[in-house]
Amino acid sequence: AQSVAQPEDQVNVAEGNPLTVKCTYSVSGNPYLFWYVQYPNRGLQFLLKYITGDNLVKGSYGFEAEFNKSQTSFHLKKPSALVSDSALYFCAVRDGSSGYALNFGKGTSLLVTP
Amino acid sequence: KAGVTQTPRYLIKTRGQQVTLSCSPISGHRSVSWYQQTPGQGLQFLFEYFSETQRNKGNFPGRFSGRQFSNSRSEMNVSTLELGDSALYLCASSEDPVTGELFFGEGSRLTVL
């Protein structure tokens, strides 16, 4: 079985401050991890992924995420938040050893205030 | 390349009716997945198709079905609609169904009255 948890329903941060959106995962095989962003009434947009290799992954729009195997985490980060980053963020996991389905977390709403 | 195209974008049905949603993947992508998104349950996996074969199915009743055609276009069907089927249905395609990211369409918003 594979699952992902996003412990925070909402994250508030001031513009210019660093932001972190948390994600932990559970898989029986190799974890393939993804972050997506969704703006209102839109589909999901891919931000970044971890498959193998360097634990620090850089993605679109200045976002990055760090894969931590011992803590089974894959937190999304950005050094300096923009108001336009306000959106719904989803972490997702696929068990690389056994499946094709991508399982998503419940999502975290990010609000960046001016 | 054109993105994933879903039709219709919005539709309203009444309980007991059926609905068919269509998805055209990115050219060259042979894997197509469907998801249901609701405020209460979030994003739930419905099914995944690759080269016309359903390889994974989520925990949904048999009223939910799908298929994929030889050109990779996909359709999903929901029969005997219930109020709880009101949701945003998202289709996504992928070049590599294991390591590849999903590219999502804008979704079909279904309202069941």
XYZ file of N, CA and C in Angstrom:
681
model
N 0.850 -1.190 0.000
C 0.000 0.000 0.000
C 0.891 1.248 0.000
N 0.398 2.283 -0.580
C 1.149 3.523 -0.626
C 0.236 4.654 -0.186
N 0.796 5.612 0.518
C 0.007 6.752 0.956
C 0.915 7.928 1.214
N 0.313 9.081 1.262
C 1.051 10.296 1.548
C 0.213 11.154 2.472
N 0.866 11.840 3.393
C 0.168 12.689 4.353
C 0.692 14.114 4.285
N -0.225 15.042 4.272
C 0.121 16.450 4.364
C -0.511 16.946 5.656
N 0.292 17.140 6.699
C -0.258 17.391 8.031
C -0.924 18.743 8.219
N -0.656 19.681 7.335
C -1.216 21.027 7.480
C -2.264 21.291 6.406
N -3.451 21.711 6.850
C -4.478 22.079 5.871
C -4.135 23.418 5.228
N -3.542 24.310 6.022
C -3.222 25.634 5.511
C -1.896 26.102 6.075
N -1.162 26.803 5.241
C 0.096 27.427 5.644
C 0.015 28.900 5.267
N 0.303 29.758 6.226
C 0.304 31.194 5.981
C 1.730 31.709 6.104
N 2.131 32.543 5.154
C 3.472 33.105 5.182
C 3.448 34.497 4.566
N 4.294 35.361 5.062
C 4.390 36.712 4.519
C 5.267 36.711 3.274
N 4.919 37.571 2.333
C 5.712 37.684 1.100
C 7.166 37.994 1.433
N 8.068 37.292 0.748
C 9.483 37.496 0.980
C 10.080 36.533 1.988
N 9.239 35.911 2.799
C 9.718 34.930 3.773
C 9.834 33.555 3.141
N 10.658 32.684 3.728
C 10.733 31.316 3.205
C 9.461 30.542 3.538
N 9.128 29.596 2.680
C 7.948 28.776 2.936
C 8.313 27.300 2.905
N 7.577 26.534 3.700
C 7.718 25.079 3.713
C 6.336 24.466 3.752
N 6.093 23.512 2.870
C 4.859 22.732 2.880
C 5.273 21.287 3.117
N 4.712 20.679 4.154
C 5.202 19.382 4.607
C 4.487 18.208 3.944
N 5.249 17.120 3.782
C 4.710 15.893 3.210
C 5.479 14.704 3.765
N 4.763 13.690 4.215
C 5.395 12.425 4.580
C 4.723 11.320 3.785
N 5.457 10.235 3.568
C 4.938 9.191 2.692
C 5.110 7.815 3.318
N 4.396 6.870 2.749
C 4.524 5.488 3.158
C 4.349 4.606 1.928
N 5.399 3.851 1.599
C 5.327 2.879 0.506
C 6.114 1.643 0.919
N 5.810 0.537 0.311
C 6.540 -0.683 0.631
C 7.768 -0.855 -0.255
N 7.759 -0.221 -1.408
C 8.886 -0.324 -2.326
C 9.620 0.998 -2.429
N 10.161 1.280 -3.597
C 10.866 2.538 -3.814
C 9.866 3.674 -4.027
N 10.048 4.766 -3.298
C 9.096 5.873 -3.459
C 9.467 6.783 -4.618
N 8.495 7.051 -5.458
C 8.626 8.080 -6.471
C 7.694 9.204 -6.017
N 8.266 10.383 -5.789
C 7.537 11.456 -5.119
C 7.382 12.666 -6.022
N 6.246 13.314 -5.915
C 5.904 14.423 -6.798
C 5.227 15.541 -5.994
N 5.405 16.773 -6.491
C 4.638 17.907 -5.996
C 3.915 18.561 -7.161
N 2.635 18.926 -6.872
C 1.808 19.610 -7.846
C 1.187 20.843 -7.191
N 0.810 21.801 -8.035
C 0.119 22.992 -7.561
C -1.174 23.137 -8.356
N -2.215 23.611 -7.670
C -3.508 23.807 -8.329
C -4.033 25.192 -8.005
N -4.320 25.955 -9.051
C -4.957 27.258 -8.898
C -6.465 27.070 -9.032
N -7.265 27.990 -8.507
C -8.725 27.814 -8.501
C -9.296 27.467 -9.871
N -10.141 26.460 -9.870
C -10.854 26.018 -11.076
C -9.910 25.613 -12.213
N -8.761 25.134 -11.859
C -7.794 24.680 -12.863
C -7.354 23.249 -12.563
N -6.699 22.642 -13.525
C -6.103 21.338 -13.284
C -4.815 21.488 -12.500
N -4.158 20.372 -12.255
C -2.924 20.389 -11.480
C -1.721 20.628 -12.379
N -0.770 21.375 -11.866
C 0.470 21.634 -12.603
C 1.630 20.990 -11.873
N 2.466 20.306 -12.599
C 3.632 19.629 -12.049
C 4.694 20.637 -11.619
N 5.248 20.443 -10.417
C 6.319 21.304 -9.919
C 7.675 20.605 -9.947
N 7.746 19.417 -9.371
C 9.011 18.701 -9.316
C 8.770 17.257 -8.901
N 9.820 16.449 -9.066
C 9.724 15.043 -8.679
C 11.055 14.512 -8.184
N 10.962 13.483 -7.349
C 12.136 12.724 -6.933
C 11.943 11.282 -7.379
N 12.912 10.807 -8.147
C 12.891 9.403 -8.567
C 14.076 8.678 -7.936
N 15.245 9.225 -8.144
C 16.453 8.656 -7.571
C 17.540 9.713 -7.633
N 18.661 9.469 -6.938
C 19.779 10.385 -7.054
C 19.813 11.438 -5.956
N 20.168 12.657 -6.322
C 20.348 13.751 -5.382
C 19.076 13.974 -4.559
N 19.251 14.066 -3.246
C 18.080 14.217 -2.379
C 17.413 15.581 -2.513
N 18.152 16.578 -2.967
C 17.583 17.916 -3.145
C 17.179 18.064 -4.603
N 15.893 18.291 -4.790
C 15.344 18.384 -6.132
C 14.877 19.821 -6.375
N 15.277 20.371 -7.501
C 14.833 21.723 -7.859
C 13.771 21.623 -8.946
N 12.763 22.509 -8.833
C 11.665 22.443 -9.775
C 11.302 23.791 -10.356
N 10.055 23.874 -10.770
C 9.563 25.088 -11.431
C 9.325 26.205 -10.423
N 9.370 27.451 -10.914
C 9.000 28.652 -10.168
C 9.809 28.833 -8.880
N 11.022 28.320 -8.837
C 11.891 28.517 -7.685
C 11.652 27.557 -6.537
N 10.778 26.587 -6.722
C 10.509 25.602 -5.682
C 11.574 24.500 -5.664
N 11.773 23.936 -4.493
C 12.650 22.797 -4.329
C 12.092 21.900 -3.240
N 12.560 20.655 -3.215
C 12.107 19.728 -2.193
C 13.252 18.816 -1.826
N 13.254 18.391 -0.576
C 14.307 17.516 -0.092
C 13.741 16.161 0.284
N 14.284 15.127 -0.312
C 13.897 13.756 0.001
C 14.683 13.297 1.216
N 13.989 12.854 2.248
C 14.627 12.365 3.463
C 14.109 10.953 3.737
N 14.937 9.978 3.417
C 14.493 8.582 3.522
C 14.262 8.159 4.968
N 15.126 8.587 5.872
C 15.008 8.162 7.269
C 13.740 8.729 7.924
N 13.346 9.916 7.515
C 12.138 10.527 8.065
C 10.934 10.332 7.133
N 11.115 9.641 6.066
C 10.076 9.422 5.036
C 9.338 10.716 4.731
N 10.116 11.750 4.437
C 9.516 13.052 4.165
C 9.989 13.592 2.823
N 9.203 14.516 2.316
C 9.514 15.169 1.029
C 8.883 16.557 1.081
N 9.461 17.425 1.891
C 8.906 18.767 2.121
C 9.227 19.699 0.961
N 8.254 20.495 0.605
C 8.402 21.489 -0.462
C 8.851 22.813 0.155
N 9.822 23.464 -0.496
C 10.357 24.705 0.063
C 10.569 25.740 -1.033
N 10.584 26.999 -0.577
C 10.943 28.101 -1.461
C 11.580 29.181 -0.603
N 12.711 29.714 -1.003
C 13.439 30.666 -0.154
C 12.689 31.968 0.087
N 11.927 32.433 -0.898
C 11.264 33.723 -0.784
C 9.884 33.631 -1.447
N 8.844 33.679 -0.645
C 7.477 33.474 -1.159
C 6.959 34.706 -1.894
N 6.141 34.447 -2.894
C 5.449 35.500 -3.641
C 3.948 35.385 -3.409
N 3.246 36.502 -3.503
C 1.783 36.464 -3.358
C 1.182 35.511 -4.391
N 1.782 35.476 -5.578
C 1.278 34.624 -6.654
C 1.493 33.130 -6.378
N 2.238 32.790 -5.326
C 2.404 31.381 -4.939
C 1.183 30.854 -4.201
N 0.279 31.732 -3.818
C -0.925 31.317 -3.107
C -1.732 30.357 -3.980
N -1.926 29.155 -3.479
C -2.604 28.103 -4.258
C -2.717 26.869 -3.373
N -3.242 25.798 -3.976
C -3.370 24.511 -3.287
C -2.234 23.609 -3.760
N -1.513 23.031 -2.817
C -0.348 22.212 -3.138
C -0.593 20.764 -2.740
N -0.251 19.873 -3.662
C -0.452 18.448 -3.439
C 0.869 17.700 -3.546
N 1.080 16.830 -2.574
C 2.173 15.880 -2.622
C 1.610 14.553 -3.111
N 2.390 13.802 -3.863
C 1.903 12.521 -4.382
C 3.019 11.501 -4.390
N 2.645 10.231 -4.260
C 3.633 9.156 -4.237
C 3.183 8.002 -5.130
N 4.140 7.406 -5.757
C 3.905 6.184 -6.527
C 4.902 5.147 -6.047
N 4.446 3.949 -5.826
C 5.354 2.871 -5.439
C 6.031 2.367 -6.705
N 7.295 2.655 -6.834
C 8.017 2.316 -8.053
C 8.167 0.823 -8.282
N 7.944 0.042 -7.237
C 8.140 -1.392 -7.365
C 6.890 -2.136 -7.792
N 5.738 -1.497 -7.652
C 4.538 -2.310 -7.817
C 3.378 -1.664 -8.544
N 3.374 -0.365 -8.732
C 2.131 0.177 -9.250
C 2.299 1.335 -10.195
N 1.191 1.735 -10.781
C 1.202 2.863 -11.690
C 0.379 4.023 -11.156
N -0.486 3.757 -10.195
C -1.341 4.811 -9.666
C -0.519 5.797 -8.860
N -0.821 7.050 -9.028
C -0.188 8.109 -8.253
C -1.179 8.503 -7.160
N -0.777 8.316 -5.896
C -1.660 8.638 -4.773
C -1.342 10.013 -4.234
N -2.389 10.838 -4.084
C -2.215 12.213 -3.666
C -2.579 12.409 -2.197
N -1.911 13.381 -1.585
C -2.308 13.823 -0.261
C -3.544 14.692 -0.360
N -4.040 15.128 0.799
C -5.271 15.916 0.869
C -5.080 17.332 0.361
N -3.838 17.764 0.280
C -3.562 19.108 -0.179
C -3.340 20.088 0.964
N -2.504 21.074 0.710
C -2.234 22.153 1.664
C -2.471 23.476 0.964
N -3.317 24.286 1.557
C -3.596 25.606 0.994
C -2.544 26.586 1.491
N -1.836 27.183 0.559
C -0.791 28.153 0.888
C -1.322 29.561 0.650
N -1.243 30.387 1.658
C -1.648 31.785 1.542
C -0.452 32.664 1.822
N -0.055 33.450 0.833
C 1.057 34.383 0.989
C 0.473 35.782 1.038
N 0.737 36.475 2.126
C 0.174 37.816 2.314
C 1.212 38.893 2.027
N 0.772 40.001 1.446
C 1.710 41.076 1.074
C 2.349 41.708 2.310
N 3.526 21.262 -28.244
C 2.518 20.214 -28.164
C 1.288 20.726 -27.454
N 0.132 20.278 -27.914
C -1.093 20.620 -27.203
C -1.133 19.847 -25.898
N -1.812 20.447 -24.904
C -1.916 19.792 -23.612
C -3.032 18.776 -23.605
N -3.352 18.308 -22.415
C -4.442 17.356 -22.244
C -5.765 18.110 -22.366
N -6.636 17.585 -23.197
C -7.914 18.243 -23.448
C -9.055 17.397 -22.916
N -9.898 18.026 -22.119
C -11.044 17.321 -21.562
C -12.334 18.006 -22.001
N -13.295 17.170 -22.387
C -14.608 17.698 -22.745
C -15.697 16.822 -22.151
N -16.847 17.405 -21.773
C -17.082 18.843 -21.689
C -16.430 19.429 -20.439
N -16.325 20.715 -20.351
C -15.740 21.330 -19.163
C -16.734 21.400 -18.010
N -17.970 21.614 -18.344
C -19.010 21.700 -17.318
C -20.248 20.940 -17.792
N -20.897 20.260 -16.883
C -22.146 19.608 -17.231
C -22.995 19.401 -15.989
N -24.286 19.425 -16.225
C -25.262 19.229 -15.160
C -26.155 18.056 -15.540
N -26.286 17.116 -14.609
C -27.120 15.942 -14.829
C -28.047 15.781 -13.629
N -29.024 14.917 -13.805
C -29.904 14.600 -12.678
C -29.651 13.169 -12.220
N -30.039 12.895 -11.010
C -29.847 11.560 -10.436
C -30.427 10.485 -11.357
N -29.703 9.411 -11.497
C -30.155 8.300 -12.309
C -29.674 8.335 -13.748
N -29.266 9.506 -14.203
C -28.747 9.598 -15.568
C -27.343 9.036 -15.633
N -26.812 8.969 -16.843
C -25.429 8.571 -17.002
C -24.675 9.688 -17.718
N -23.350 9.633 -17.623
C -22.531 10.671 -18.230
C -21.264 10.042 -18.813
N -20.809 10.607 -19.907
C -19.548 10.182 -20.524
C -18.640 11.392 -20.649
N -17.428 11.248 -20.139
C -16.425 12.311 -20.206
C -15.301 11.875 -21.117
N -14.757 12.830 -21.830
C -13.740 12.502 -22.821
C -12.416 13.169 -22.494
N -11.337 12.510 -22.891
C -9.996 13.013 -22.620
C -9.085 12.717 -23.795
N -8.420 13.753 -24.293
C -7.404 13.569 -25.331
C -6.046 13.848 -24.718
N -5.173 12.854 -24.652
C -3.877 13.044 -23.994
C -2.913 13.829 -24.878
N -1.795 14.175 -24.308
C -0.718 14.800 -25.067
C -0.236 13.801 -26.110
N 0.034 14.311 -27.286
C 0.478 13.444 -28.369
C 1.708 12.627 -27.957
N 1.630 11.324 -28.161
C 2.745 10.444 -27.815
C 2.629 9.809 -26.444
N 1.736 10.325 -25.607
C 1.530 9.736 -24.278
C 0.548 8.575 -24.390
N 0.961 7.417 -23.889
C 0.083 6.254 -23.988
C -0.592 5.905 -22.663
N -0.143 6.535 -21.588
C -0.760 6.292 -20.282
C -1.738 7.418 -19.960
N -2.956 7.031 -19.615
C -3.992 7.998 -19.240
C -4.583 7.571 -17.902
N -4.666 8.533 -16.989
C -5.244 8.272 -15.667
C -6.413 9.211 -15.439
N -7.339 8.757 -14.622
C -8.497 9.568 -14.249
C -8.555 9.710 -12.737
N -8.929 10.909 -12.289
C -9.068 11.192 -10.865
C -10.375 11.931 -10.614
N -10.927 11.689 -9.436
C -12.079 12.433 -8.982
C -11.623 13.375 -7.870
N -11.990 14.642 -7.965
C -11.620 15.597 -6.928
C -12.872 16.200 -6.294
N -12.993 16.047 -4.998
C -14.085 16.640 -4.232
C -13.507 17.341 -3.010
N -14.220 18.331 -2.477
C -13.708 19.034 -1.292
C -13.509 18.102 -0.093
N -14.359 17.115 0.047
C -14.285 16.257 1.217
C -13.259 15.143 1.099
N -13.147 14.560 -0.064
C -12.275 13.381 -0.251
C -10.965 13.700 -0.948
N -10.843 14.912 -1.459
C -9.614 15.263 -2.151
C -9.520 14.580 -3.505
N -8.293 14.264 -3.898
C -8.050 13.620 -5.196
C -8.025 12.111 -5.022
N -8.951 11.455 -5.685
C -9.005 10.002 -5.585
C -8.788 9.378 -6.957
N -7.937 8.364 -6.991
C -7.600 7.673 -8.221
C -8.757 6.798 -8.682
N -9.110 6.955 -9.942
C -10.182 6.133 -10.524
C -9.605 4.946 -11.290
N -8.870 5.218 -12.347
C -8.228 4.146 -13.117
C -7.122 4.695 -13.992
N -6.287 3.766 -14.457
C -5.178 4.092 -15.347
C -5.194 3.123 -16.519
N -4.984 3.683 -17.709
C -4.956 2.887 -18.922
C -3.625 3.078 -19.620
N -3.177 2.010 -20.240
C -1.965 2.050 -21.048
C -2.182 1.150 -22.248
N -2.049 1.722 -23.423
C -2.256 0.958 -24.658
C -3.545 0.143 -24.607
N -4.612 0.822 -24.264
C -5.985 0.286 -24.286
C -6.265 -0.707 -23.162
N -5.332 -0.909 -22.261
C -5.518 -1.861 -21.156
C -5.632 -1.123 -19.828
N -6.634 -1.494 -19.055
C -6.744 -0.928 -17.721
C -5.814 -1.698 -16.803
N -4.859 -0.978 -16.201
C -3.863 -1.660 -15.381
C -4.115 -1.465 -13.888
N -4.751 -0.368 -13.543
C -5.038 -0.097 -12.120
C -6.444 0.453 -12.016
N -7.134 0.099 -10.953
C -8.444 0.660 -10.711
C -8.528 1.044 -9.246
N -9.077 2.206 -8.986
C -9.250 2.676 -7.619
C -10.471 2.056 -6.982
N -10.738 2.465 -5.766
C -11.818 1.897 -4.986
C -13.130 2.627 -5.270
N -13.662 2.417 -6.428
C -14.926 3.020 -6.828
C -15.882 1.914 -7.263
N -17.191 2.173 -7.120
C -18.158 1.141 -7.534
C -18.136 0.917 -9.032
N -18.763 -0.182 -9.433
C -18.772 -0.562 -10.830
C -19.504 0.415 -11.742
N -20.231 1.360 -11.146
C -20.890 2.393 -11.968
C -19.869 3.260 -12.720
N -18.670 3.250 -12.217
C -17.585 4.016 -12.844
C -16.800 3.089 -13.773
N -16.740 3.461 -15.014
C -16.004 2.638 -15.975
C -15.262 3.530 -16.946
N -14.355 2.936 -17.655
C -13.603 3.715 -18.618
C -13.111 2.846 -19.747
N -12.504 3.506 -20.704
C -11.867 2.765 -21.792
C -10.868 3.676 -22.478
N -9.974 3.053 -23.191
C -8.983 3.807 -23.953
C -8.988 3.268 -25.374
N -8.884 4.167 -26.313
C -8.913 3.803 -27.716
C -7.487 3.662 -28.266
N -7.400 3.165 -29.482
C -6.089 2.894 -30.074
C -5.283 4.178 -30.277
N -5.930 5.323 -30.349
C -5.200 6.587 -30.509
C -4.881 7.211 -29.144
N -5.070 6.444 -28.067
C -4.802 6.831 -26.672
C -5.861 7.730 -26.059
N -6.785 8.213 -26.832
C -7.893 8.978 -26.249
C -8.666 8.084 -25.286
N -9.212 8.709 -24.268
C -9.886 7.916 -23.244
C -11.250 8.520 -22.916
N -12.136 7.672 -22.482
C -13.439 8.100 -21.993
C -13.705 7.439 -20.650
N -14.438 8.147 -19.809
C -14.931 7.492 -18.602
C -16.437 7.700 -18.548
N -17.100 6.728 -17.994
C -18.557 6.726 -17.938
C -18.999 6.509 -16.490
N -19.997 7.261 -16.105
C -20.609 7.030 -14.792
C -22.090 6.790 -15.031
N -22.564 5.637 -14.612
C -23.978 5.309 -14.811
C -24.743 5.528 -13.510
N -26.055 5.625 -13.627
C -26.936 5.785 -12.476
C -26.378 6.814 -11.491
N -26.264 8.026 -11.965
C -25.622 9.072 -11.190
C -26.281 9.289 -9.840
N -25.432 9.565 -8.857
C -25.872 9.905 -7.506
C -25.392 11.318 -7.174
N -26.041 11.925 -6.183
C -25.651 13.280 -5.802
C -24.166 13.347 -5.441
N -23.672 12.318 -4.808
C -22.285 12.275 -4.372
C -21.278 12.173 -5.494
N -21.748 11.995 -6.713
C -20.837 11.933 -7.858
C -20.459 13.324 -8.349
N -21.097 14.336 -7.801
C -20.743 15.712 -8.160
C -19.287 15.954 -7.794
N -18.501 16.345 -8.778
C -17.057 16.468 -8.543
C -16.394 17.055 -9.774
N -15.112 17.341 -9.613
C -14.262 17.687 -10.740
C -13.545 16.412 -11.152
N -13.720 16.010 -12.389
C -13.063 14.800 -12.892
C -11.868 15.224 -13.736
N -10.713 14.760 -13.309
C -9.461 15.150 -13.943
C -8.855 13.989 -14.696
N -8.429 14.283 -15.900
C -7.709 13.314 -16.706
C -6.256 13.764 -16.779
N -5.353 12.794 -16.803
C -3.931 13.111 -16.900
C -3.247 12.109 -17.812
N -2.252 12.563 -18.522
C -1.484 11.648 -19.352
C -0.023 11.689 -18.961
N 0.671 10.637 -19.337
C 2.074 10.530 -18.973
C 2.835 9.791 -20.062
N 4.078 10.220 -20.258
C 4.936 9.556 -21.232
C 5.493 8.255 -20.653
N 5.827 8.307 -19.357
C 6.355 7.137 -18.659
C 5.469 6.860 -17.466
N 4.740 5.765 -17.463
C 3.760 5.536 -16.397
C 4.372 5.191 -15.043
N 5.665 4.977 -14.977
C 6.289 4.637 -13.700
C 7.031 5.836 -13.112
N 7.964 6.405 -13.866
C 8.758 7.517 -13.335
C 8.293 8.879 -13.808
N 7.391 8.882 -14.766
C 6.992 10.145 -15.364
C 5.948 10.901 -14.580
N 5.990 12.227 -14.718
C 4.968 13.036 -14.086
C 3.691 12.990 -14.916
N 2.586 13.276 -14.248
C 1.308 13.357 -14.930
C 1.082 14.783 -15.411
N 0.534 14.897 -16.593
C 0.122 16.190 -17.129
C -1.409 16.203 -17.125
N -1.967 17.146 -16.393
C -3.403 17.171 -16.181
C -4.130 18.093 -17.143
N -5.364 17.706 -17.458
C -6.263 18.600 -18.148
C -6.921 19.544 -17.158
N -7.781 20.414 -17.679
C -8.460 21.392 -16.829
C -9.618 20.764 -16.050
N -10.043 19.599 -16.458
C -11.086 18.891 -15.735
C -12.472 19.087 -16.313
N -13.344 18.161 -15.957
C -14.777 18.256 -16.284
C -15.536 18.353 -14.972
N -16.231 19.454 -14.803
C -16.967 19.647 -13.539
C -18.392 19.137 -13.714
N -18.693 18.093 -12.989
C -20.003 17.456 -13.057
C -20.823 17.853 -11.832
N -22.020 18.320 -12.096
C -22.978 18.613 -11.020
C -24.172 17.695 -11.208
N -24.507 16.963 -10.154
C -25.660 16.061 -10.195
C -26.758 16.642 -9.307
N -27.917 16.876 -9.901
C -29.043 17.472 -9.160
C -30.086 16.420 -8.825
